[in-house]
Structure formats: structure tokens, C-alpha cells
Short mmCIF file of C-alpha atoms and ligand atoms in Angstrom, two decimals:
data_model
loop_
_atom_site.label_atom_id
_atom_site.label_comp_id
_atom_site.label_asym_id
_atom_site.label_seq_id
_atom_site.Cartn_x
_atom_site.Cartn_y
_atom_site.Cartn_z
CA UNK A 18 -165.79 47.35 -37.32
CA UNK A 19 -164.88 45.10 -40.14
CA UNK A 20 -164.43 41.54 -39.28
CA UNK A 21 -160.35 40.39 -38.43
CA UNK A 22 -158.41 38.13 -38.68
CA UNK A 23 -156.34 37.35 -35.49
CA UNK A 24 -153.65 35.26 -35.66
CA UNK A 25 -152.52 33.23 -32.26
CA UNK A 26 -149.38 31.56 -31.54
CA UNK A 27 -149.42 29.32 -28.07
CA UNK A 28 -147.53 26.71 -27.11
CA UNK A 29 -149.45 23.38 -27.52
CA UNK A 30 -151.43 21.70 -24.77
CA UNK A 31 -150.05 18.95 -22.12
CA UNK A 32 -148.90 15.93 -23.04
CA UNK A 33 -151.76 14.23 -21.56
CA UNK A 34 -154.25 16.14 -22.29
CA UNK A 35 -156.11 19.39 -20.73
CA UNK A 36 -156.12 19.31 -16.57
CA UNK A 37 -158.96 17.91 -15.55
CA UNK A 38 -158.29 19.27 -11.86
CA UNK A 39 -156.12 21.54 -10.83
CA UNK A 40 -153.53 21.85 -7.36
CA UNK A 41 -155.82 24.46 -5.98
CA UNK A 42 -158.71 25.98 -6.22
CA UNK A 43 -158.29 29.37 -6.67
CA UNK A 44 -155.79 32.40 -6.80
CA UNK A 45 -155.02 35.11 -4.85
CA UNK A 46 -157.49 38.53 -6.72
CA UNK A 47 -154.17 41.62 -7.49
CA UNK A 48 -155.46 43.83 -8.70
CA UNK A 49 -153.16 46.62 -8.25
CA UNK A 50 -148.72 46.64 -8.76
CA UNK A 51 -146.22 47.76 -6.36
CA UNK A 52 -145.87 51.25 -8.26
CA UNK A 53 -149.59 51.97 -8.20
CA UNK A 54 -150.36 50.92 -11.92
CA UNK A 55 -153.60 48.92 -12.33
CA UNK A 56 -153.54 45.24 -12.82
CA UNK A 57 -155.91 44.55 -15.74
CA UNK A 58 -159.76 44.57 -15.55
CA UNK A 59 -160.87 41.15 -14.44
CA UNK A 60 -165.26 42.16 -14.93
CA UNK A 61 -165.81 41.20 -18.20
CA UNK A 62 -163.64 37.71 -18.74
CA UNK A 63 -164.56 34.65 -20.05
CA UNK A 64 -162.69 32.25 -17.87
CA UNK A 65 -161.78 30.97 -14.39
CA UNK A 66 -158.98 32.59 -13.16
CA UNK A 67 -156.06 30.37 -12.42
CA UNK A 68 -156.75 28.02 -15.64
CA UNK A 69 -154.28 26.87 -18.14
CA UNK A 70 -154.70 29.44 -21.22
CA UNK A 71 -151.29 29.65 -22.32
CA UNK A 72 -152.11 26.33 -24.33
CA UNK A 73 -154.12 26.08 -27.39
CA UNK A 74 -157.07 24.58 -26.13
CA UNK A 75 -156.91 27.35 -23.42
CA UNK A 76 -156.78 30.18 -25.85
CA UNK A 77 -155.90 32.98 -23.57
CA UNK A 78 -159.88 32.51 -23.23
CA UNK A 79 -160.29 35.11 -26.24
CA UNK A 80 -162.45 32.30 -28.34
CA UNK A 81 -166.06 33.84 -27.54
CA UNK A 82 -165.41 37.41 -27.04
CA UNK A 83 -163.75 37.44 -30.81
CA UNK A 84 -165.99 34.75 -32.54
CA UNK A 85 -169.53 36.80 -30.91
CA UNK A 86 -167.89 39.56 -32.73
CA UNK A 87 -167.61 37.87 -36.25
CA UNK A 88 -163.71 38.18 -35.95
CA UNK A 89 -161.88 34.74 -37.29
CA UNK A 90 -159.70 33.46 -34.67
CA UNK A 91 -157.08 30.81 -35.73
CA UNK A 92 -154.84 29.47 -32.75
CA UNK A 93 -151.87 27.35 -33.64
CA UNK A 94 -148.36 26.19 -31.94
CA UNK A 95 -147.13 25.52 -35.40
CA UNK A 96 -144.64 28.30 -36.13
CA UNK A 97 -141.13 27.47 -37.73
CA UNK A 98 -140.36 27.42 -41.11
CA UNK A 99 -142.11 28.34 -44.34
CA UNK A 100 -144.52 25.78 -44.59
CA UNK A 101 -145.75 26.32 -40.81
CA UNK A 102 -149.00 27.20 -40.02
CA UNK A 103 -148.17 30.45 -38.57
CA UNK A 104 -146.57 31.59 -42.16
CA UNK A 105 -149.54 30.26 -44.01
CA UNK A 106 -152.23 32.15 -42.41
CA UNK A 107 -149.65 35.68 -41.74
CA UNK A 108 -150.90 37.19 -45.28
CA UNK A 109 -154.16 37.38 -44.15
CA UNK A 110 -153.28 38.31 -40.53
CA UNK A 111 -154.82 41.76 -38.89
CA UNK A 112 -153.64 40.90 -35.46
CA UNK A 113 -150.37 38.73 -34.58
CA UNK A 114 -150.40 37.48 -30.66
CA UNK A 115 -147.77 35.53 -29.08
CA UNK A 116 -146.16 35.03 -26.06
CA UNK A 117 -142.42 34.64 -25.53
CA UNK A 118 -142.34 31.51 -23.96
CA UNK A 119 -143.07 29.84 -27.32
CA UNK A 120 -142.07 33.26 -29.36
CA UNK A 121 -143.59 33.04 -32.99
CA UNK A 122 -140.39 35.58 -34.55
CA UNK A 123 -141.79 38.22 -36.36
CA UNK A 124 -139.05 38.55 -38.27
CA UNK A 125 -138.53 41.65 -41.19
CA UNK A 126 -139.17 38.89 -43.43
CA UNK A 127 -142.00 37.61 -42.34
CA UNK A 128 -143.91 40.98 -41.84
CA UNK A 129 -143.36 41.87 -45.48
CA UNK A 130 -145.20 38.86 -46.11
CA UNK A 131 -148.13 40.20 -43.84
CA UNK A 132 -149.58 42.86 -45.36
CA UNK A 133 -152.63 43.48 -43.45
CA UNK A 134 -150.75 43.64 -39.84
CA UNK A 135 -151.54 46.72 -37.84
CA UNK A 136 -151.24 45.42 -34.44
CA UNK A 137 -148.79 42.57 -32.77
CA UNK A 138 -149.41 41.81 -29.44
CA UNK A 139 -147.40 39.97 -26.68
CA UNK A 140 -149.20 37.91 -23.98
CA UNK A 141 -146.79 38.77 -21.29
CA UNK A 142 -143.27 40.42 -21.24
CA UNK A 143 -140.98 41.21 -23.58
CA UNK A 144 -141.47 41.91 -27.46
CA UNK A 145 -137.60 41.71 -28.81
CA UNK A 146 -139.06 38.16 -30.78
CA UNK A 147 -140.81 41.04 -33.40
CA UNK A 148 -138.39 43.23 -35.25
CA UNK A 149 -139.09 46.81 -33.56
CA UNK A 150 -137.63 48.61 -36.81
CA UNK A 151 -139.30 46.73 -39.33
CA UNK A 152 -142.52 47.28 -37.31
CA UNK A 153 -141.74 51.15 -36.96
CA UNK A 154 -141.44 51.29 -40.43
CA UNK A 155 -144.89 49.49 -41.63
CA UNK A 156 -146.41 51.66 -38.75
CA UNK A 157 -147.69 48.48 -36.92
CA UNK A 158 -148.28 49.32 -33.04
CA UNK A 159 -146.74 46.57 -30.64
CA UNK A 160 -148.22 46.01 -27.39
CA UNK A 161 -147.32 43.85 -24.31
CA UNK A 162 -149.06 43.57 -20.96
CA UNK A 163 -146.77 45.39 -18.60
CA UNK A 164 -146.13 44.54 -15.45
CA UNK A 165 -148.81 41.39 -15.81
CA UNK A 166 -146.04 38.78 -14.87
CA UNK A 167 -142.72 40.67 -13.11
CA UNK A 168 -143.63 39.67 -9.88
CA UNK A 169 -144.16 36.07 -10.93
CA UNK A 170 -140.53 36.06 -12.79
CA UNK A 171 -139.01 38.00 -9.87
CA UNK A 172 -139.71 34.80 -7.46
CA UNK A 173 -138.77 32.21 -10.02
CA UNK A 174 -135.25 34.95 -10.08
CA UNK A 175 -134.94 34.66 -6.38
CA UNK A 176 -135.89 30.91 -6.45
CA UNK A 177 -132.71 30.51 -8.73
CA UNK A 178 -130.36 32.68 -6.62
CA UNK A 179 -131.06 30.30 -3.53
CA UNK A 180 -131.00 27.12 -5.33
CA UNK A 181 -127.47 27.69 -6.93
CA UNK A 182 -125.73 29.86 -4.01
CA UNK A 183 -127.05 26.75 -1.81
CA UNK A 184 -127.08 23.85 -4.47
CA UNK A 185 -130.17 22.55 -3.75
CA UNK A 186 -130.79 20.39 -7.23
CA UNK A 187 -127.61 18.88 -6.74
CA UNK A 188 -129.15 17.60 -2.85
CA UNK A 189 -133.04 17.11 -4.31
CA UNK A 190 -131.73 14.59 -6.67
CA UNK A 191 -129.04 12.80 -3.33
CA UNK A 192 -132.66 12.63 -1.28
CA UNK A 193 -134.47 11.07 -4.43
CA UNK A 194 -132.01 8.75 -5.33
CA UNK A 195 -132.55 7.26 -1.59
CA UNK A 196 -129.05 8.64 -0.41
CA UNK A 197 -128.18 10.70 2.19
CA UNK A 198 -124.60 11.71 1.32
CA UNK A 199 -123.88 14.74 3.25
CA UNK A 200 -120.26 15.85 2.19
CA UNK A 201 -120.89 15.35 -1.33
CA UNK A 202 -124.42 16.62 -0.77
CA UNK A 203 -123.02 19.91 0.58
CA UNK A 204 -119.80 20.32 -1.03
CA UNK A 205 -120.78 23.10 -3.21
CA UNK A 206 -123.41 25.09 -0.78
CA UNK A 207 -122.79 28.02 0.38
CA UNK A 208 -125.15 30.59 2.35
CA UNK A 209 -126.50 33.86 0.38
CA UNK A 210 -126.18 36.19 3.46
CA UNK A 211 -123.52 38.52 3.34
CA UNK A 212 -122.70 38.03 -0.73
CA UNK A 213 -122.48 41.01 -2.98
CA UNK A 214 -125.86 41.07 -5.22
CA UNK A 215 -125.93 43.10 -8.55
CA UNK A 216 -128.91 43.56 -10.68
CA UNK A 217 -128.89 44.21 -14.57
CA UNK A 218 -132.10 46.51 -15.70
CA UNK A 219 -133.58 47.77 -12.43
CA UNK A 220 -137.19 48.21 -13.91
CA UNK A 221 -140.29 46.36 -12.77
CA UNK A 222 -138.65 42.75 -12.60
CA UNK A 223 -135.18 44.18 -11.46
CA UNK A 224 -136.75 46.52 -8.74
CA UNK A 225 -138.67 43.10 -7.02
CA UNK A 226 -135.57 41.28 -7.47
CA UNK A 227 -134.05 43.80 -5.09
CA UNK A 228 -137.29 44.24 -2.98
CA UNK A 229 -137.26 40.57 -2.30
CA UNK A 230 -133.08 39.87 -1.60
CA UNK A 231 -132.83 42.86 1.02
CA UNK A 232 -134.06 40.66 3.52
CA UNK A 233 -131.11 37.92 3.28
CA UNK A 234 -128.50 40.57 4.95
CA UNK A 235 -127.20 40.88 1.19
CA UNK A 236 -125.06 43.72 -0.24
CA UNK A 237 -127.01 45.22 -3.18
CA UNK A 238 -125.90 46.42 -6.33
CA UNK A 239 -127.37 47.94 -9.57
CA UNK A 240 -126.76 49.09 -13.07
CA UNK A 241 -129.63 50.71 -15.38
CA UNK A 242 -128.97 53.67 -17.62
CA UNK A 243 -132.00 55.22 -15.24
CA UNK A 244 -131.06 55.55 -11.65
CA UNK A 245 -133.64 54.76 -9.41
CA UNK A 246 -134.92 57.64 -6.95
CA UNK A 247 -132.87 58.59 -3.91
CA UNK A 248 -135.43 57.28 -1.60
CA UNK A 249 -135.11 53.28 -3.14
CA UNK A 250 -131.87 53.86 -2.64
CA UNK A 251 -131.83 54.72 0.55
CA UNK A 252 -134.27 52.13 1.50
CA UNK A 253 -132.86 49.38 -0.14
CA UNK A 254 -129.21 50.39 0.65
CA UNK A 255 -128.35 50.35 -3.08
CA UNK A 256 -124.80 50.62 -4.70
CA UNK A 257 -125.40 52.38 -8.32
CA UNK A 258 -122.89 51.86 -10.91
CA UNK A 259 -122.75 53.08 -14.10
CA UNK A 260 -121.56 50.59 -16.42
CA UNK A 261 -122.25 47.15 -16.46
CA UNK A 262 -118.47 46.23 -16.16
CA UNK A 263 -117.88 48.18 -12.79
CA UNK A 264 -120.86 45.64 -11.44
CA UNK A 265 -119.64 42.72 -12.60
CA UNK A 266 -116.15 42.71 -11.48
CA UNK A 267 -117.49 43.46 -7.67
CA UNK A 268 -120.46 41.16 -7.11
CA UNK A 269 -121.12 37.45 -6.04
CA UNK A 270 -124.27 37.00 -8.18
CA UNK A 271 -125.64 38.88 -11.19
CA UNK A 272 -128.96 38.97 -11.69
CA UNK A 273 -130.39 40.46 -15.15
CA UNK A 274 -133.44 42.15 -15.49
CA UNK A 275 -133.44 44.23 -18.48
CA UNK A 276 -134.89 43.52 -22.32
CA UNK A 277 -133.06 42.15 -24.85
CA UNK A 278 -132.46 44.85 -27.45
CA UNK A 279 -129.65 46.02 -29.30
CA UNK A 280 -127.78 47.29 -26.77
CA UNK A 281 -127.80 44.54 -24.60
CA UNK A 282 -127.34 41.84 -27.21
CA UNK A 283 -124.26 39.25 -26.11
CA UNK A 284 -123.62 42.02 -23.20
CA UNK A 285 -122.42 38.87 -21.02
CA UNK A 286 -119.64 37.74 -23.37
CA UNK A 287 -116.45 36.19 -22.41
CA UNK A 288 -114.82 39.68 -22.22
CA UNK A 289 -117.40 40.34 -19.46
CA UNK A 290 -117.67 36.75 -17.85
CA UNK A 291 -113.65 37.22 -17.55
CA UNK A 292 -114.03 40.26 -15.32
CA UNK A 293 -116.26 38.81 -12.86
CA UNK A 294 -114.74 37.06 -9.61
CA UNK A 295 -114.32 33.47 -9.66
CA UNK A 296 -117.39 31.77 -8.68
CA UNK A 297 -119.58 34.27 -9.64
CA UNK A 298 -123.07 32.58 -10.31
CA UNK A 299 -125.37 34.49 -13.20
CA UNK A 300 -128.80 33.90 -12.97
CA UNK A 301 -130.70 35.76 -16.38
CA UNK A 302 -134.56 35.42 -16.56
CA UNK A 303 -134.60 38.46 -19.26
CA UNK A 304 -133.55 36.73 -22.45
CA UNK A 305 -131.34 34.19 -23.79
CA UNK A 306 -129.57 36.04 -26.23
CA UNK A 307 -128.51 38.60 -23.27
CA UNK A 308 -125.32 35.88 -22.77
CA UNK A 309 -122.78 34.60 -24.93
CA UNK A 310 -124.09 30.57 -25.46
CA UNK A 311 -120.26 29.31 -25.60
CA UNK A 312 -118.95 32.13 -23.48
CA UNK A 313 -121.10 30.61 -20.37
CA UNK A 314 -120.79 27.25 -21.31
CA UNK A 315 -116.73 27.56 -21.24
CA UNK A 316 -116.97 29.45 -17.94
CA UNK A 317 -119.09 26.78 -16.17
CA UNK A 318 -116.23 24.25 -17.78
CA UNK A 319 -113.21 25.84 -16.57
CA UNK A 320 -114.89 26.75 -13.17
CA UNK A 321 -114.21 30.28 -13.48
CA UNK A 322 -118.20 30.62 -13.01
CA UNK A 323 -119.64 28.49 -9.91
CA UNK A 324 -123.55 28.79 -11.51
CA UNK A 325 -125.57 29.74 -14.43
CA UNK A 326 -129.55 29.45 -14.16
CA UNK A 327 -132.35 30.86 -16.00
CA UNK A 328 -135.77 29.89 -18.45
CA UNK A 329 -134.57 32.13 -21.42
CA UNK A 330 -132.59 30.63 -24.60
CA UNK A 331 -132.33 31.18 -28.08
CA UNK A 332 -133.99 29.92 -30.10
CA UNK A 333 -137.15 28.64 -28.37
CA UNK A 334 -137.90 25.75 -28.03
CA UNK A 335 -134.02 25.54 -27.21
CA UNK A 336 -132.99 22.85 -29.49
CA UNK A 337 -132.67 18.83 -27.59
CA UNK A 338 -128.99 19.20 -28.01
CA UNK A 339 -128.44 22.92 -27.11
CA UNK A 340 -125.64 23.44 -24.69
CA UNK A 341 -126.99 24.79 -21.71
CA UNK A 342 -129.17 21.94 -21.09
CA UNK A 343 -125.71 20.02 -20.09
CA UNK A 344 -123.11 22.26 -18.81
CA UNK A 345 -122.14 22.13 -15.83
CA UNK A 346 -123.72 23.27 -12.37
CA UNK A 347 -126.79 25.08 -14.76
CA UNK A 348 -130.11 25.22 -12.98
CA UNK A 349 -131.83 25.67 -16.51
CA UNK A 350 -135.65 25.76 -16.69
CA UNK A 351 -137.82 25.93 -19.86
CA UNK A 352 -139.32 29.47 -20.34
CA UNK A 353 -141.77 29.30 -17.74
CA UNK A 354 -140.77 31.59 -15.06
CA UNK A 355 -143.52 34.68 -16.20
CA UNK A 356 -146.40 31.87 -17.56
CA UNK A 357 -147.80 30.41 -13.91
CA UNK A 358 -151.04 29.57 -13.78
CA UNK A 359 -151.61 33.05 -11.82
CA UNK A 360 -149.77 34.93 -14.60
CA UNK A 361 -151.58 33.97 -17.01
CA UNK A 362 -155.09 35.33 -15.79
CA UNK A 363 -153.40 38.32 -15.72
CA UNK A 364 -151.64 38.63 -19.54
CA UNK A 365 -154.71 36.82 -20.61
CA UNK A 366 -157.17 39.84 -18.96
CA UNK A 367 -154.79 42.05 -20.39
CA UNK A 368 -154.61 40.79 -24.20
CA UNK A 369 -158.73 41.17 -24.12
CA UNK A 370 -158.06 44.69 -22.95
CA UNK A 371 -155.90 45.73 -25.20
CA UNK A 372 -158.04 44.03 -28.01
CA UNK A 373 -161.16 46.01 -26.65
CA UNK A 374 -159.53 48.96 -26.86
CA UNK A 375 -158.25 48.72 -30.85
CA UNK A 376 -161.76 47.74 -31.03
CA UNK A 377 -162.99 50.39 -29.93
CA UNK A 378 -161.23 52.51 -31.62
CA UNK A 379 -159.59 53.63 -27.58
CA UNK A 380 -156.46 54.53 -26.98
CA UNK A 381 -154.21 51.59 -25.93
CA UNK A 382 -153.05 51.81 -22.49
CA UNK A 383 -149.58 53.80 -22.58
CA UNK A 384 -147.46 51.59 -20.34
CA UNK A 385 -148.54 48.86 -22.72
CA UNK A 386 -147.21 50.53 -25.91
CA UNK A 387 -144.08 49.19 -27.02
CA UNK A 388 -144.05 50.99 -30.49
CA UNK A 389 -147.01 53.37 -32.05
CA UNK A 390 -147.29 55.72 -34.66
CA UNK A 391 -144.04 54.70 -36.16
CA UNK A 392 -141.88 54.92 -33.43
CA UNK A 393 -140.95 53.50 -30.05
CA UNK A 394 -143.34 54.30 -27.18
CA UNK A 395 -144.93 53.93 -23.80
CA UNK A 396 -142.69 51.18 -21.94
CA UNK A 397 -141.28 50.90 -25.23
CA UNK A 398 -139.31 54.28 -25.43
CA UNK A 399 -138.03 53.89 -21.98
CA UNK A 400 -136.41 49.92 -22.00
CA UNK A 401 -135.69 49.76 -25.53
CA UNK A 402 -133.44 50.76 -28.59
CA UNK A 403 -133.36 49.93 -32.05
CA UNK A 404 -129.92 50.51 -33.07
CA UNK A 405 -126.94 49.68 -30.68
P1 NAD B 1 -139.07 47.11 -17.50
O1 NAD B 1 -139.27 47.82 -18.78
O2 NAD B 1 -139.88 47.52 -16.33
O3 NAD B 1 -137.54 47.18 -17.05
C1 NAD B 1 -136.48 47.05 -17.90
C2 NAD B 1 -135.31 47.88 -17.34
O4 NAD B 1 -134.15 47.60 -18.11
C3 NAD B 1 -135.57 49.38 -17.41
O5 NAD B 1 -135.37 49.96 -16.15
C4 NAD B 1 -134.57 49.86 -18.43
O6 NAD B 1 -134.10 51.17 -18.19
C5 NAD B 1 -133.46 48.83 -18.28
N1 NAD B 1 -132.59 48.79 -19.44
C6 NAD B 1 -132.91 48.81 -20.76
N2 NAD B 1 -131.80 48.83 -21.51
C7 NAD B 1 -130.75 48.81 -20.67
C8 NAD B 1 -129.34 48.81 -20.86
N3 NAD B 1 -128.81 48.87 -22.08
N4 NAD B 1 -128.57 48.77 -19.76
C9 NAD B 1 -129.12 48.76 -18.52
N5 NAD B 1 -130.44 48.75 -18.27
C10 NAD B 1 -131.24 48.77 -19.34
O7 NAD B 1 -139.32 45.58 -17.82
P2 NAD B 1 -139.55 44.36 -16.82
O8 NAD B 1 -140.99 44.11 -16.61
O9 NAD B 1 -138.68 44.54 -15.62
O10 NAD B 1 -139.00 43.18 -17.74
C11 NAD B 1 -137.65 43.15 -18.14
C12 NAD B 1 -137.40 42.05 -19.14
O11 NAD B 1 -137.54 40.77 -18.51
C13 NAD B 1 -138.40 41.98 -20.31
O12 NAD B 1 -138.11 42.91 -21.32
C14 NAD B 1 -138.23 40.55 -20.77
O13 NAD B 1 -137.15 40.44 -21.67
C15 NAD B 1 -137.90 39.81 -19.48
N6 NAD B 1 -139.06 39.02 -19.01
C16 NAD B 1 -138.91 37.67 -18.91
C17 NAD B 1 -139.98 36.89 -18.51
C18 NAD B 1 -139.83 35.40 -18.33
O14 NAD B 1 -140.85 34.71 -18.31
N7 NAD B 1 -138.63 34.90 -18.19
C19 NAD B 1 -141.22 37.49 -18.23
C20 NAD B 1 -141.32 38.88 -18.29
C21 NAD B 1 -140.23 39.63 -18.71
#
């Protein structure tokens, strides 16, 4: 195989350096998902599970297995604007990989100024930061590692639902400022059993969303353009709807689960927001872009909405002065929710599988295809569009 050129785009290291120990000592071995699909191969890598990779020093622990090959690997967090690193080494690129919690936007533009690019990989979930059409038309095959961290954002989804429905950051911050204010403290909580739940997108992250709320004596709800199989919704005690609007206007919370793409683009806008009940809460964990930016802001302003939390924005890094680090009752996080310690051993495994198979000249994995062969495919046919 000739030698590459792989391109990396992670978000830069801590503050204070790399962790010299970590909280604990080890983490829990999956090696299977809840539908049966194999987690990936954990044999053959070159790092301790449960380490911080995400970061440039950490280098999704590729550095060895490429450089014993002969394959240049350049690693940078350095990707906005012309003169960025990112841009400067693209023309030379064979293989883009980034991960959406520090997205490096493969825009049209920029992969007409990469020539060589066959092959754009996603450490972790979610690929709308490439253009799918552009990259359907220069036949470049994008892969993501399915399924590596949807349990990991389903908790962080269910974390959210609790902590607005009850108002717990409002209370964490009474107890740390040495108060103990209970009326104000409590003036805003409510309890989650017995509210009407609706997820958006009821695919891998969706799905444990549900899984993991039935518990709480809630009333669930869901809207995909798939319905799920009679027996989940048996189980699970599901209410299907088939538009987005009929869930909206019934439920309590809205939770959304599905990829950003064009038919989802600014699907919560202020037409939308208006139809929901007053205090509604939205928690959205998919992407940013999924919401209106002023739409939500306005709604949190005028109290029509009671909550809005989530880890995606647009653009990321979210700006210092972007709006939903300040409006009001927002339980906002950086994009962290799918890039724990324990997800990353697992999108970090799977980038090293999906490079040993294009190595190898293998097929890659076809829940990992997003597009191939100049066209959408795999997971990529199923969750996404390219035209609204
Ligand atoms: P998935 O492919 O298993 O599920 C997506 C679901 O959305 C599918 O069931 C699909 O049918 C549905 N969908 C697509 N278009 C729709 C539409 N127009 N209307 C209704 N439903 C639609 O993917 P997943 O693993 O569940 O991940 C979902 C998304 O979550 C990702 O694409 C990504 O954007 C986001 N995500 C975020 C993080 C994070 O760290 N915050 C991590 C992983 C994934």
C-alpha cells in the first residue's frame, strides 16, 4: 500500500496538561450493543482503555499502528479559517478524521481543495459537519463508528431530562453557595413521573432514551419516519405519531434523537416551539442546528418553554458570547455527552478498524458506511438525506 497521509482533527489537550491519574482504574469490557451488533475489536489496540484520546496528545492512540506502517500522521486542533492548520495540510490529505465534538467542517469548499481525499472518517456519531453531496459527488466514502457512543449520550439525555424537570443546577449551586433556601430552591421542581415523554429519531440513541425513561411511570411518545416493531411497542407502551407536530403539541418533554440533515434542519423553529404546551422543556443531544438559536432563546424569555438543555451548538466551539450559554433556565453542556472516557475506547477501537480495513483493501463494516460508491449507504441511507 502506498504510504498516506492522514489528516486528524482533535480537540486540544487539558488545560493543565495530560492526566497524570485518572478517577478510576478501569472500565467496564462491552463488547456487544443492545441490538446484537458487535462493539469494535478491542485485541489488537495500542492503548489503555479508559484513557483520554480524544485530545491531541491522546491521538485516538492511532500514532504507532500508522507511523510502523510508513503512513504520515499529522494531528492538529487548529481548524478555522484559511490559514489554519487543518486547510494547510487538506491538499495533501488521503484520510480526513474528526470527531464532532470539535467538528473540523468539511465543507464543498474545502474538499475541492483536497484532491487526494478518498476516505473521511468520524470518531464517534454523526457526520452532517462533511457535506454528504459534495462527498457523493468526488466518490469519497464517509464512515462513522456506529453505535460506539449512543448509550453514553442516551444517559447524559436522561441526565438532562431529570435535572431540568427537577431543577437540580438551580439547587447544586443554593448548596454551594452555603444556603439552604428551600422555597426558592424548589420553586421550579417538579417530579418526571406521570409527564408525557416524546422522542425525535427513535434509532440507536432515541430507542435507549426510551429504554431508560419507562421506568419513571412516564407516558411515552415517538416520531421517526420508521416505526419501530410492534413488539417495542408493546413493551415500551409507545404512542407513534407521524409527524413531528402531532408530538409536540401533546408532550411534557421532547427529547431529539435523530441526525441533523436536511430534513431536519431548524425543524424546532418558533412555528413548532409555538405548538408545544407551555412549559414544555426540550432537551436535544443530536445537533445544534436541529433548533432555531433565537426561536429557543425567545421561548425560554417569554416562559412559554420551562427548559432547554443539551451539548450540541452551531458552530463549535459555540462562540463566548453565543446565546444559549445565557438564556434562561438552559442546562447547556459543551459537546461532551458521546466523548466519556469509556466512549472513547470504543470510537477510538473503531477508527483503527475501519482504517485496517481500507488498508486492507476489506470491505468497511456496513453499519459504519455513511456514504460509498457515490451515494448514501449503510447507516447512512437509512438516517440521512441530502436534499430536503
Ligand atoms: P441512528 O441512525 O441509529 O438513529 C437516527 C434515527 O433518526 C433513525 O431512526 C432515523 O430514521 C431517524 N430520522 C432520520 N431523519 C428523520 C426525520 N426527518 N424525522 C424523524 N426521524 C428521522 O443514530 P443514533 O446513533 O441514534 O444517533 C442519532 C444522532 O445523534 C446522530 O446522527 C448525531 O447527530 C447525534 N449524536 C450526538 C452525540 C453527542 O455527543 N451529543 C453522539 C452521538 C450521536
Amino acid at each position: 500500500m502506498n504510504k498516506l497521509t492522514i489528516l486528524c482533527v482533535l480537540y486540544p489537550d487539558p488545560k493543565n496538561g495530560m492526566p497524570k491519574v485518572y478517577a478510576r482504574d478501569n472500565i467496564p469490557k462491552i463488547s456487544q450493543y443492545p441490538n446484537g451488533q458487535l462493539a469494535p475489536d478491542m485485541s489488537n489496540i495500542d492503548f489503555i482503555p479508559g484513557s483520554l484520546l480524544g485530545s491531541v496528545s491522546g491521538g485516538l492512540g492511532l500514532k504507532k499502528f500508522l507511523e510502523d506502517q510508513g503512513h504520515r500522521f499529522i494531528i492538529t486542533s487548529d481548524k478555522e479559517g484559511e490559514n489554519s492548520e487543518f486547510e494547510k495540510y487538506l491538499p495533501e490529505a488521503d484520510i480526513v478524521i474528526s470527531q464532532p465534538f470539535w467538528p473540523a467542517y468539511l465543507t464543498k469548499e474545502r474538499i475541492a481543495k483536497a484532491p487526494k481525499l478518498k476516505l473521511a472518517v468520524t470518531a464517534g456519531i454523526g457526520s452532517d459537519h462533511v457535506d454528504l453531496a459534495a462527498a457523493i459527488e468526488r466518490n469519497i466514502t464517509v464512515a462513522e463508528v456506529t453505535f460506539c457512543n449512543s448509550i453514553s449520550v442516551a444517559e447524559h439525555n436522561v441526565m438532562m431530562i431529570l435535572s431540568l424537570v427537577r431543577d437540580y443546577l438551580t439547587q447544586h449551586e443554593f448548596a454551594k453557595a452555603g444556603l439552604w433556601d428551600i422555597a426558592d430552591c424548589v420553586s421550579r421542581s417538579y417530579d418526571l413521573e406521570g409527564m408525557h415523554v416524546g422522542v425525535v429519531g427513535s434509532g440507536r440513541i432515541g430507542l435507549a432514551v426510551l429504554r431508560r425513561l419507562n421506568p419513571f411511570g412516564v407516558h411515552l411518545h415517538y416520531y421517526d419516519k420508521y416505526r419501530l416493531s410492534p413488539e417495542i411497542e408493546k413493551e415500551l407502551n409507545l404512542i407513534y405519531h407521524n409527524d413531528v407536530s402531532s408530538l409536540a403539541k401533546v408532550v411534557d418533554i421532547v427529547s431529539i434523537n435523530c441526525p441533523l440533515h436536511p430534513e431536519t434542519e431548524d425543524m424546532f423553529n418558533a412555528q413548532l416551539i409555538g405548538q408545544m404546551k407551555r412549559g414544555a422543556y426540550i432537551v436535544n443531544t443530536a445537533r445544534g442546528k436541529i433548533c432555531n438559536r433565537e426561536a429557543i432563546k425567545q421561548a425560554l424569555e417569554s416562559g412559554h418553554l420551562a427548559g432547554y438543555a443539551g451539548d450540541v451548538w452551531f458552530p463549535q466551539p459555540a462562540p463566548a458570547d453565543h446565546p444559549w450559554r445565557t438564556m434562561p433556565f438552559n442546562g447547556m453542556t459543551p459537546h461532551t455527552s458521546g466523548t466519556s472516557l469509556s466512549a472513547q475506547t470504543r470510537y477510538a477501537a473503531g477508527v483503527l478498524e475501519i482504517l485496517k480495513a481500507y488498508f486492507g483493501g476489506e470491505k468497511i463494516r456496513e453499519e459504519y458506511l455513511i456514504v460509498d460508491g457515490g451515494a448514501l449507504a449503510g447507516t447512512g441511507k437509512h438516517s440521512y438525506t441530502t436534499a430536503a
